[in-house]
PDB file of C-alpha atoms in Angstrom:
ATOM      1  CA  UNK U   1     -53.912  -0.223 -32.895  1.00  0.00           C
ATOM      2  CA  UNK U   2     -50.966   1.908 -31.912  1.00  0.00           C
ATOM      3  CA  UNK U   3     -48.783   0.662 -29.043  1.00  0.00           C
ATOM      4  CA  UNK U   4     -46.566   3.145 -27.216  1.00  0.00           C
ATOM      5  CA  UNK U   5     -43.923   1.977 -24.777  1.00  0.00           C
ATOM      6  CA  UNK U   6     -42.216   4.396 -22.406  1.00  0.00           C
ATOM      7  CA  UNK U   7     -39.013   4.015 -20.386  1.00  0.00           C
ATOM      8  CA  UNK U   8     -38.001   4.343 -17.656  1.00  0.00           C
ATOM      9  CA  UNK U   9     -41.031   4.141 -15.403  1.00  0.00           C
ATOM     10  CA  UNK U  10     -39.236   6.125 -12.695  1.00  0.00           C
ATOM     11  CA  UNK U  11     -36.311   8.513 -12.913  1.00  0.00           C
ATOM     12  CA  UNK U  12     -34.471  10.270 -10.107  1.00  0.00           C
ATOM     13  CA  UNK U  13     -32.003  13.029 -10.970  1.00  0.00           C
ATOM     14  CA  UNK U  14     -29.957  15.559  -9.067  1.00  0.00           C
ATOM     15  CA  UNK U  15     -31.047  19.135  -9.455  1.00  0.00           C
ATOM     16  CA  UNK U  16     -29.180  20.675 -12.359  1.00  0.00           C
ATOM     17  CA  UNK U  17     -28.617  17.379 -14.157  1.00  0.00           C
ATOM     18  CA  UNK U  18     -30.401  16.287 -17.331  1.00  0.00           C
ATOM     19  CA  UNK U  19     -33.288  13.841 -17.630  1.00  0.00           C
ATOM     20  CA  UNK U  20     -34.110  11.737 -20.667  1.00  0.00           C
ATOM     21  CA  UNK U  21     -37.294   9.758 -21.269  1.00  0.00           C
ATOM     22  CA  UNK U  22     -37.651   7.454 -24.259  1.00  0.00           C
ATOM     23  CA  UNK U  23     -40.714   6.173 -26.101  1.00  0.00           C
ATOM     24  CA  UNK U  24     -41.215   3.765 -28.957  1.00  0.00           C
ATOM     25  CA  UNK U  25     -44.292   3.391 -31.140  1.00  0.00           C
ATOM     26  CA  UNK U  26     -45.526   0.594 -33.338  1.00  0.00           C
ATOM     27  CA  UNK U  27     -47.511   2.241 -36.153  1.00  0.00           C
ATOM     28  CA  UNK U  28     -45.249   3.762 -38.801  1.00  0.00           C
ATOM     29  CA  UNK U  29     -48.189   5.915 -39.955  1.00  0.00           C
ATOM     30  CA  UNK U  30     -48.189   7.893 -36.691  1.00  0.00           C
ATOM     31  CA  UNK U  31     -47.276  11.491 -37.381  1.00  0.00           C
ATOM     32  CA  UNK U  32     -47.883  13.474 -34.193  1.00  0.00           C
ATOM     33  CA  UNK U  33     -46.019  12.993 -30.905  1.00  0.00           C
ATOM     34  CA  UNK U  34     -46.931  15.143 -27.886  1.00  0.00           C
ATOM     35  CA  UNK U  35     -45.520  15.058 -24.366  1.00  0.00           C
ATOM     36  CA  UNK U  36     -47.696  15.800 -21.344  1.00  0.00           C
ATOM     37  CA  UNK U  37     -46.687  16.673 -17.799  1.00  0.00           C
ATOM     38  CA  UNK U  38     -48.929  15.788 -14.876  1.00  0.00           C
ATOM     39  CA  UNK U  39     -48.115  17.201 -11.473  1.00  0.00           C
ATOM     40  CA  UNK U  40     -49.451  15.444  -8.413  1.00  0.00           C
ATOM     41  CA  UNK U  41     -53.219  15.841  -8.169  1.00  0.00           C
ATOM     42  CA  UNK U  42     -53.435  17.967 -11.295  1.00  0.00           C
ATOM     43  CA  UNK U  43     -54.516  17.493 -14.879  1.00  0.00           C
ATOM     44  CA  UNK U  44     -52.055  16.584 -17.665  1.00  0.00           C
ATOM     45  CA  UNK U  45     -50.757  19.555 -19.637  1.00  0.00           C
ATOM     46  CA  UNK U  46     -49.001  19.634 -22.983  1.00  0.00           C
ATOM     47  CA  UNK U  47     -45.365  20.701 -22.674  1.00  0.00           C
ATOM     48  CA  UNK U  48     -44.040  20.058 -26.154  1.00  0.00           C
ATOM     49  CA  UNK U  49     -44.977  18.195 -29.321  1.00  0.00           C
ATOM     50  CA  UNK U  50     -43.367  17.222 -32.604  1.00  0.00           C
ATOM     51  CA  UNK U  51     -44.583  16.155 -36.011  1.00  0.00           C
ATOM     52  CA  UNK U  52     -43.062  13.472 -38.177  1.00  0.00           C
ATOM     53  CA  UNK U  53     -41.636  15.959 -40.665  1.00  0.00           C
ATOM     54  CA  UNK U  54     -39.365  17.391 -37.961  1.00  0.00           C
ATOM     55  CA  UNK U  55     -36.446  15.631 -36.304  1.00  0.00           C
ATOM     56  CA  UNK U  56     -35.992  17.846 -33.272  1.00  0.00           C
ATOM     57  CA  UNK U  57     -37.790  20.628 -31.452  1.00  0.00           C
ATOM     58  CA  UNK U  58     -36.649  22.703 -28.503  1.00  0.00           C
ATOM     59  CA  UNK U  59     -38.409  24.998 -26.050  1.00  0.00           C
ATOM     60  CA  UNK U  60     -36.127  26.514 -23.415  1.00  0.00           C
ATOM     61  CA  UNK U  61     -34.970  23.627 -21.195  1.00  0.00           C
ATOM     62  CA  UNK U  62     -36.983  20.906 -22.888  1.00  0.00           C
ATOM     63  CA  UNK U  63     -36.433  19.270 -26.241  1.00  0.00           C
ATOM     64  CA  UNK U  64     -37.893  16.378 -28.141  1.00  0.00           C
ATOM     65  CA  UNK U  65     -36.162  14.265 -30.785  1.00  0.00           C
ATOM     66  CA  UNK U  66     -37.795  11.899 -33.254  1.00  0.00           C
ATOM     67  CA  UNK U  67     -36.285   8.998 -35.162  1.00  0.00           C
ATOM     68  CA  UNK U  68     -38.912   7.835 -37.658  1.00  0.00           C
ATOM     69  CA  UNK U  69     -36.799   4.995 -38.973  1.00  0.00           C
ATOM     70  CA  UNK U  70     -36.406   3.462 -35.542  1.00  0.00           C
ATOM     71  CA  UNK U  71     -39.879   4.580 -34.473  1.00  0.00           C
ATOM     72  CA  UNK U  72     -38.775   6.191 -31.264  1.00  0.00           C
ATOM     73  CA  UNK U  73     -38.844   9.651 -29.767  1.00  0.00           C
ATOM     74  CA  UNK U  74     -37.340  11.123 -26.632  1.00  0.00           C
ATOM     75  CA  UNK U  75     -37.882  13.972 -24.190  1.00  0.00           C
ATOM     76  CA  UNK U  76     -34.817  15.785 -22.867  1.00  0.00           C
ATOM     77  CA  UNK U  77     -34.963  18.095 -19.866  1.00  0.00           C
ATOM     78  CA  UNK U  78     -31.786  20.040 -19.127  1.00  0.00           C
ATOM     79  CA  UNK U  79     -30.791  21.845 -15.925  1.00  0.00           C
ATOM     80  CA  UNK U  80     -33.562  20.129 -13.995  1.00  0.00           C
ATOM     81  CA  UNK U  81     -35.305  22.011 -11.205  1.00  0.00           C
ATOM     82  CA  UNK U  82     -37.538  20.814  -8.353  1.00  0.00           C
ATOM     83  CA  UNK U  83     -40.627  22.001 -10.240  1.00  0.00           C
ATOM     84  CA  UNK U  84     -39.801  19.502 -12.979  1.00  0.00           C
ATOM     85  CA  UNK U  85     -40.818  16.717 -10.590  1.00  0.00           C
ATOM     86  CA  UNK U  86     -43.960  15.187 -12.101  1.00  0.00           C
ATOM     87  CA  UNK U  87     -45.246  12.300 -14.206  1.00  0.00           C
ATOM     88  CA  UNK U  88     -44.474  12.658 -17.905  1.00  0.00           C
ATOM     89  CA  UNK U  89     -46.468  10.919 -20.628  1.00  0.00           C
ATOM     90  CA  UNK U  90     -45.553  10.481 -24.251  1.00  0.00           C
ATOM     91  CA  UNK U  91     -48.225   9.849 -26.874  1.00  0.00           C
ATOM     92  CA  UNK U  92     -48.548   9.084 -30.563  1.00  0.00           C
ATOM     93  CA  UNK U  93     -51.295   9.717 -33.069  1.00  0.00           C
ATOM     94  CA  UNK U  94     -52.071   9.238 -36.738  1.00  0.00           C
ATOM     95  CA  UNK U  95     -54.897  11.724 -36.974  1.00  0.00           C
ATOM     96  CA  UNK U  96     -54.118  14.208 -34.189  1.00  0.00           C
ATOM     97  CA  UNK U  97     -57.383  13.635 -32.450  1.00  0.00           C
ATOM     98  CA  UNK U  98     -56.872  10.080 -31.157  1.00  0.00           C
ATOM     99  CA  UNK U  99     -53.845   9.710 -28.908  1.00  0.00           C
ATOM    100  CA  UNK U 100     -52.235   6.522 -27.635  1.00  0.00           C
ATOM    101  CA  UNK U 101     -50.316   7.190 -24.422  1.00  0.00           C
ATOM    102  CA  UNK U 102     -47.287   5.596 -22.863  1.00  0.00           C
ATOM    103  CA  UNK U 103     -47.494   4.344 -19.281  1.00  0.00           C
ATOM    104  CA  UNK U 104     -45.751   7.391 -17.868  1.00  0.00           C
ATOM    105  CA  UNK U 105     -42.447   8.228 -16.190  1.00  0.00           C
ATOM    106  CA  UNK U 106     -42.320   9.556 -12.650  1.00  0.00           C
ATOM    107  CA  UNK U 107     -39.487  12.077 -12.480  1.00  0.00           C
ATOM    108  CA  UNK U 108     -38.093  13.136  -9.118  1.00  0.00           C
ATOM    109  CA  UNK U 109     -35.588  15.967  -8.962  1.00  0.00           C
ATOM    110  CA  UNK U 110     -33.444  15.806  -5.813  1.00  0.00           C
ATOM    111  CA  UNK U 111     -32.410  19.095  -4.304  1.00  0.00           C
TER     112      UNK U 111
ATOM    113  CA  UNK C   1     -58.387  26.316 -14.395  1.00  0.00           C
ATOM    114  CA  UNK C   2     -61.580  27.162 -16.293  1.00  0.00           C
ATOM    115  CA  UNK C   3     -62.538  25.967 -19.746  1.00  0.00           C
ATOM    116  CA  UNK C   4     -63.227  22.315 -19.142  1.00  0.00           C
ATOM    117  CA  UNK C   5     -64.802  21.122 -15.933  1.00  0.00           C
ATOM    118  CA  UNK C   6     -65.603  17.761 -14.424  1.00  0.00           C
ATOM    119  CA  UNK C   7     -67.837  16.992 -11.515  1.00  0.00           C
ATOM    120  CA  UNK C   8     -67.753  15.725  -8.930  1.00  0.00           C
ATOM    121  CA  UNK C   9     -64.086  15.550  -7.944  1.00  0.00           C
ATOM    122  CA  UNK C  10     -64.654  12.425  -5.855  1.00  0.00           C
ATOM    123  CA  UNK C  11     -67.433   9.899  -6.323  1.00  0.00           C
ATOM    124  CA  UNK C  12     -68.274   6.836  -4.301  1.00  0.00           C
ATOM    125  CA  UNK C  13     -70.684   4.118  -5.424  1.00  0.00           C
ATOM    126  CA  UNK C  14     -71.730   0.659  -4.439  1.00  0.00           C
ATOM    127  CA  UNK C  15     -71.039  -2.208  -6.786  1.00  0.00           C
ATOM    128  CA  UNK C  16     -73.909  -2.835  -9.198  1.00  0.00           C
ATOM    129  CA  UNK C  17     -74.921   0.805  -9.538  1.00  0.00           C
ATOM    130  CA  UNK C  18     -74.575   2.863 -12.671  1.00  0.00           C
ATOM    131  CA  UNK C  19     -72.934   6.247 -12.234  1.00  0.00           C
ATOM    132  CA  UNK C  20     -72.627   9.229 -14.576  1.00  0.00           C
ATOM    133  CA  UNK C  21     -69.597  11.514 -14.663  1.00  0.00           C
ATOM    134  CA  UNK C  22     -70.035  15.040 -15.944  1.00  0.00           C
ATOM    135  CA  UNK C  23     -67.772  16.843 -18.419  1.00  0.00           C
ATOM    136  CA  UNK C  24     -68.512  20.370 -19.627  1.00  0.00           C
ATOM    137  CA  UNK C  25     -66.423  22.724 -21.760  1.00  0.00           C
ATOM    138  CA  UNK C  26     -66.929  26.358 -22.727  1.00  0.00           C
ATOM    139  CA  UNK C  27     -64.017  26.453 -25.157  1.00  0.00           C
ATOM    140  CA  UNK C  28     -66.181  25.855 -28.240  1.00  0.00           C
ATOM    141  CA  UNK C  29     -64.132  22.748 -28.954  1.00  0.00           C
ATOM    142  CA  UNK C  30     -65.509  20.218 -31.394  1.00  0.00           C
ATOM    143  CA  UNK C  31     -63.879  17.021 -30.152  1.00  0.00           C
ATOM    144  CA  UNK C  32     -64.172  15.559 -26.670  1.00  0.00           C
ATOM    145  CA  UNK C  33     -62.637  12.476 -25.071  1.00  0.00           C
ATOM    146  CA  UNK C  34     -62.844  10.282 -22.013  1.00  0.00           C
ATOM    147  CA  UNK C  35     -59.772   8.582 -20.566  1.00  0.00           C
ATOM    148  CA  UNK C  36     -59.239   6.267 -17.685  1.00  0.00           C
ATOM    149  CA  UNK C  37     -56.032   6.559 -15.667  1.00  0.00           C
ATOM    150  CA  UNK C  38     -54.788   3.701 -13.504  1.00  0.00           C
ATOM    151  CA  UNK C  39     -51.465   3.620 -11.638  1.00  0.00           C
ATOM    152  CA  UNK C  40     -48.627   2.566 -13.939  1.00  0.00           C
ATOM    153  CA  UNK C  41     -50.844   2.331 -17.024  1.00  0.00           C
ATOM    154  CA  UNK C  42     -50.994   5.812 -18.409  1.00  0.00           C
ATOM    155  CA  UNK C  43     -54.169   7.130 -20.008  1.00  0.00           C
ATOM    156  CA  UNK C  44     -56.438   4.771 -21.884  1.00  0.00           C
ATOM    157  CA  UNK C  45     -59.108   6.051 -24.266  1.00  0.00           C
ATOM    158  CA  UNK C  46     -62.679   5.030 -23.436  1.00  0.00           C
ATOM    159  CA  UNK C  47     -64.793   7.009 -25.927  1.00  0.00           C
ATOM    160  CA  UNK C  48     -64.381  10.056 -28.114  1.00  0.00           C
ATOM    161  CA  UNK C  49     -66.653  12.346 -30.057  1.00  0.00           C
ATOM    162  CA  UNK C  50     -65.684  14.606 -32.930  1.00  0.00           C
ATOM    163  CA  UNK C  51     -69.080  16.244 -33.449  1.00  0.00           C
ATOM    164  CA  UNK C  52     -72.447  16.499 -31.753  1.00  0.00           C
ATOM    165  CA  UNK C  53     -74.591  13.364 -31.901  1.00  0.00           C
ATOM    166  CA  UNK C  54     -71.643  11.220 -32.939  1.00  0.00           C
ATOM    167  CA  UNK C  55     -69.114   9.244 -30.898  1.00  0.00           C
ATOM    168  CA  UNK C  56     -66.761   6.299 -31.308  1.00  0.00           C
ATOM    169  CA  UNK C  57     -65.426   3.612 -29.026  1.00  0.00           C
ATOM    170  CA  UNK C  58     -61.892   3.902 -27.824  1.00  0.00           C
ATOM    171  CA  UNK C  59     -59.633   1.109 -26.645  1.00  0.00           C
ATOM    172  CA  UNK C  60     -61.545   0.166 -23.498  1.00  0.00           C
ATOM    173  CA  UNK C  61     -65.216   1.011 -24.140  1.00  0.00           C
ATOM    174  CA  UNK C  62     -66.736  -2.122 -22.607  1.00  0.00           C
ATOM    175  CA  UNK C  63     -68.906  -1.290 -19.608  1.00  0.00           C
ATOM    176  CA  UNK C  64     -69.127   2.408 -20.466  1.00  0.00           C
ATOM    177  CA  UNK C  65     -71.571   4.554 -22.413  1.00  0.00           C
ATOM    178  CA  UNK C  66     -71.600   8.182 -23.532  1.00  0.00           C
ATOM    179  CA  UNK C  67     -73.824  10.753 -25.189  1.00  0.00           C
ATOM    180  CA  UNK C  68     -73.104  13.973 -27.069  1.00  0.00           C
ATOM    181  CA  UNK C  69     -76.355  15.878 -27.320  1.00  0.00           C
ATOM    182  CA  UNK C  70     -74.685  19.275 -26.940  1.00  0.00           C
ATOM    183  CA  UNK C  71     -71.328  20.526 -28.094  1.00  0.00           C
ATOM    184  CA  UNK C  72     -70.444  21.616 -24.561  1.00  0.00           C
ATOM    185  CA  UNK C  73     -71.254  18.367 -22.794  1.00  0.00           C
ATOM    186  CA  UNK C  74     -69.961  14.786 -22.983  1.00  0.00           C
ATOM    187  CA  UNK C  75     -71.163  12.752 -19.982  1.00  0.00           C
ATOM    188  CA  UNK C  76     -69.783   9.288 -19.280  1.00  0.00           C
ATOM    189  CA  UNK C  77     -71.848   6.545 -17.652  1.00  0.00           C
ATOM    190  CA  UNK C  78     -69.998   3.783 -15.882  1.00  0.00           C
ATOM    191  CA  UNK C  79     -72.356   0.830 -15.914  1.00  0.00           C
ATOM    192  CA  UNK C  80     -72.515  -2.165 -13.628  1.00  0.00           C
ATOM    193  CA  UNK C  81     -71.023  -4.191 -16.493  1.00  0.00           C
ATOM    194  CA  UNK C  82     -67.638  -2.506 -16.010  1.00  0.00           C
ATOM    195  CA  UNK C  83     -65.648  -5.039 -14.005  1.00  0.00           C
ATOM    196  CA  UNK C  84     -63.074  -2.721 -12.453  1.00  0.00           C
ATOM    197  CA  UNK C  85     -64.611   0.754 -12.372  1.00  0.00           C
ATOM    198  CA  UNK C  86     -62.469   2.219  -9.594  1.00  0.00           C
ATOM    199  CA  UNK C  87     -60.118   4.653 -11.342  1.00  0.00           C
ATOM    200  CA  UNK C  88     -59.333   8.275 -12.099  1.00  0.00           C
ATOM    201  CA  UNK C  89     -61.364   9.523 -15.081  1.00  0.00           C
ATOM    202  CA  UNK C  90     -60.184  12.388 -17.251  1.00  0.00           C
ATOM    203  CA  UNK C  91     -62.152  14.282 -19.853  1.00  0.00           C
ATOM    204  CA  UNK C  92     -60.425  16.260 -22.613  1.00  0.00           C
ATOM    205  CA  UNK C  93     -61.267  18.374 -25.636  1.00  0.00           C
ATOM    206  CA  UNK C  94     -59.609  19.741 -28.750  1.00  0.00           C
ATOM    207  CA  UNK C  95     -60.618  22.526 -31.127  1.00  0.00           C
ATOM    208  CA  UNK C  96     -61.385  21.843 -34.774  1.00  0.00           C
ATOM    209  CA  UNK C  97     -58.120  21.334 -36.622  1.00  0.00           C
ATOM    210  CA  UNK C  98     -56.176  21.569 -33.387  1.00  0.00           C
ATOM    211  CA  UNK C  99     -53.702  19.169 -31.858  1.00  0.00           C
ATOM    212  CA  UNK C 100     -53.483  19.908 -28.173  1.00  0.00           C
ATOM    213  CA  UNK C 101     -55.864  18.093 -25.887  1.00  0.00           C
ATOM    214  CA  UNK C 102     -57.049  20.192 -22.949  1.00  0.00           C
ATOM    215  CA  UNK C 103     -57.815  18.098 -19.908  1.00  0.00           C
ATOM    216  CA  UNK C 104     -60.346  18.583 -17.157  1.00  0.00           C
ATOM    217  CA  UNK C 105     -59.382  18.197 -13.485  1.00  0.00           C
ATOM    218  CA  UNK C 106     -60.633  14.616 -13.347  1.00  0.00           C
ATOM    219  CA  UNK C 107     -63.066  12.580 -11.257  1.00  0.00           C
ATOM    220  CA  UNK C 108     -61.830   9.900  -8.901  1.00  0.00           C
ATOM    221  CA  UNK C 109     -64.413   7.118  -8.792  1.00  0.00           C
ATOM    222  CA  UNK C 110     -64.358   4.511  -6.053  1.00  0.00           C
ATOM    223  CA  UNK C 111     -66.699   1.541  -6.252  1.00  0.00           C
ATOM    224  CA  UNK C 112     -66.985  -0.798  -3.267  1.00  0.00           C
TER     225      UNK C 112
END
């Protein structure tokens, strides 16, 4: 099955700086790559996603890039704020409905 | 936080007992999923169901069972065969043709 690796496992940034989380996947047939944010004690929520026919997607301060050749995709958060502190999960899927998740990255934004 | 609900929020059981976790959705979504979340391991898929009366094993189905008798409901039973049942369990659903998985608030199960 699909194997998704996510790095780093923890990330501490100064407020206002950028944060980058990277994921690699094993199955070249995967075509859907969502990112979820999980705040402490809450449920995961989708923040952005990208399909394999697109190389980059941006939504305000967050962006995702995809390199199909290298089989990796990244989440970029610019101008980080304290409310960005959370656990972020990447995922990959071939059929949209069955996701394989990375292990998660705990992001801490220092004020 | 309506739409997809899980109960109870916290559940405590003695080793050797089966326990059933509830998941209900009023979003009219076709597909439903159960994940297990352990520290440092992300979300792992236990079972999923795309339509009523049909479900498939995920990556870690051993020691678990499910049913999908109604579109709105997808209960998960953690059996005594599950060796390490203590975990945070998340239910999710997606609409037909949709991509985003909507998660419930989760149930934290502790087995001693």
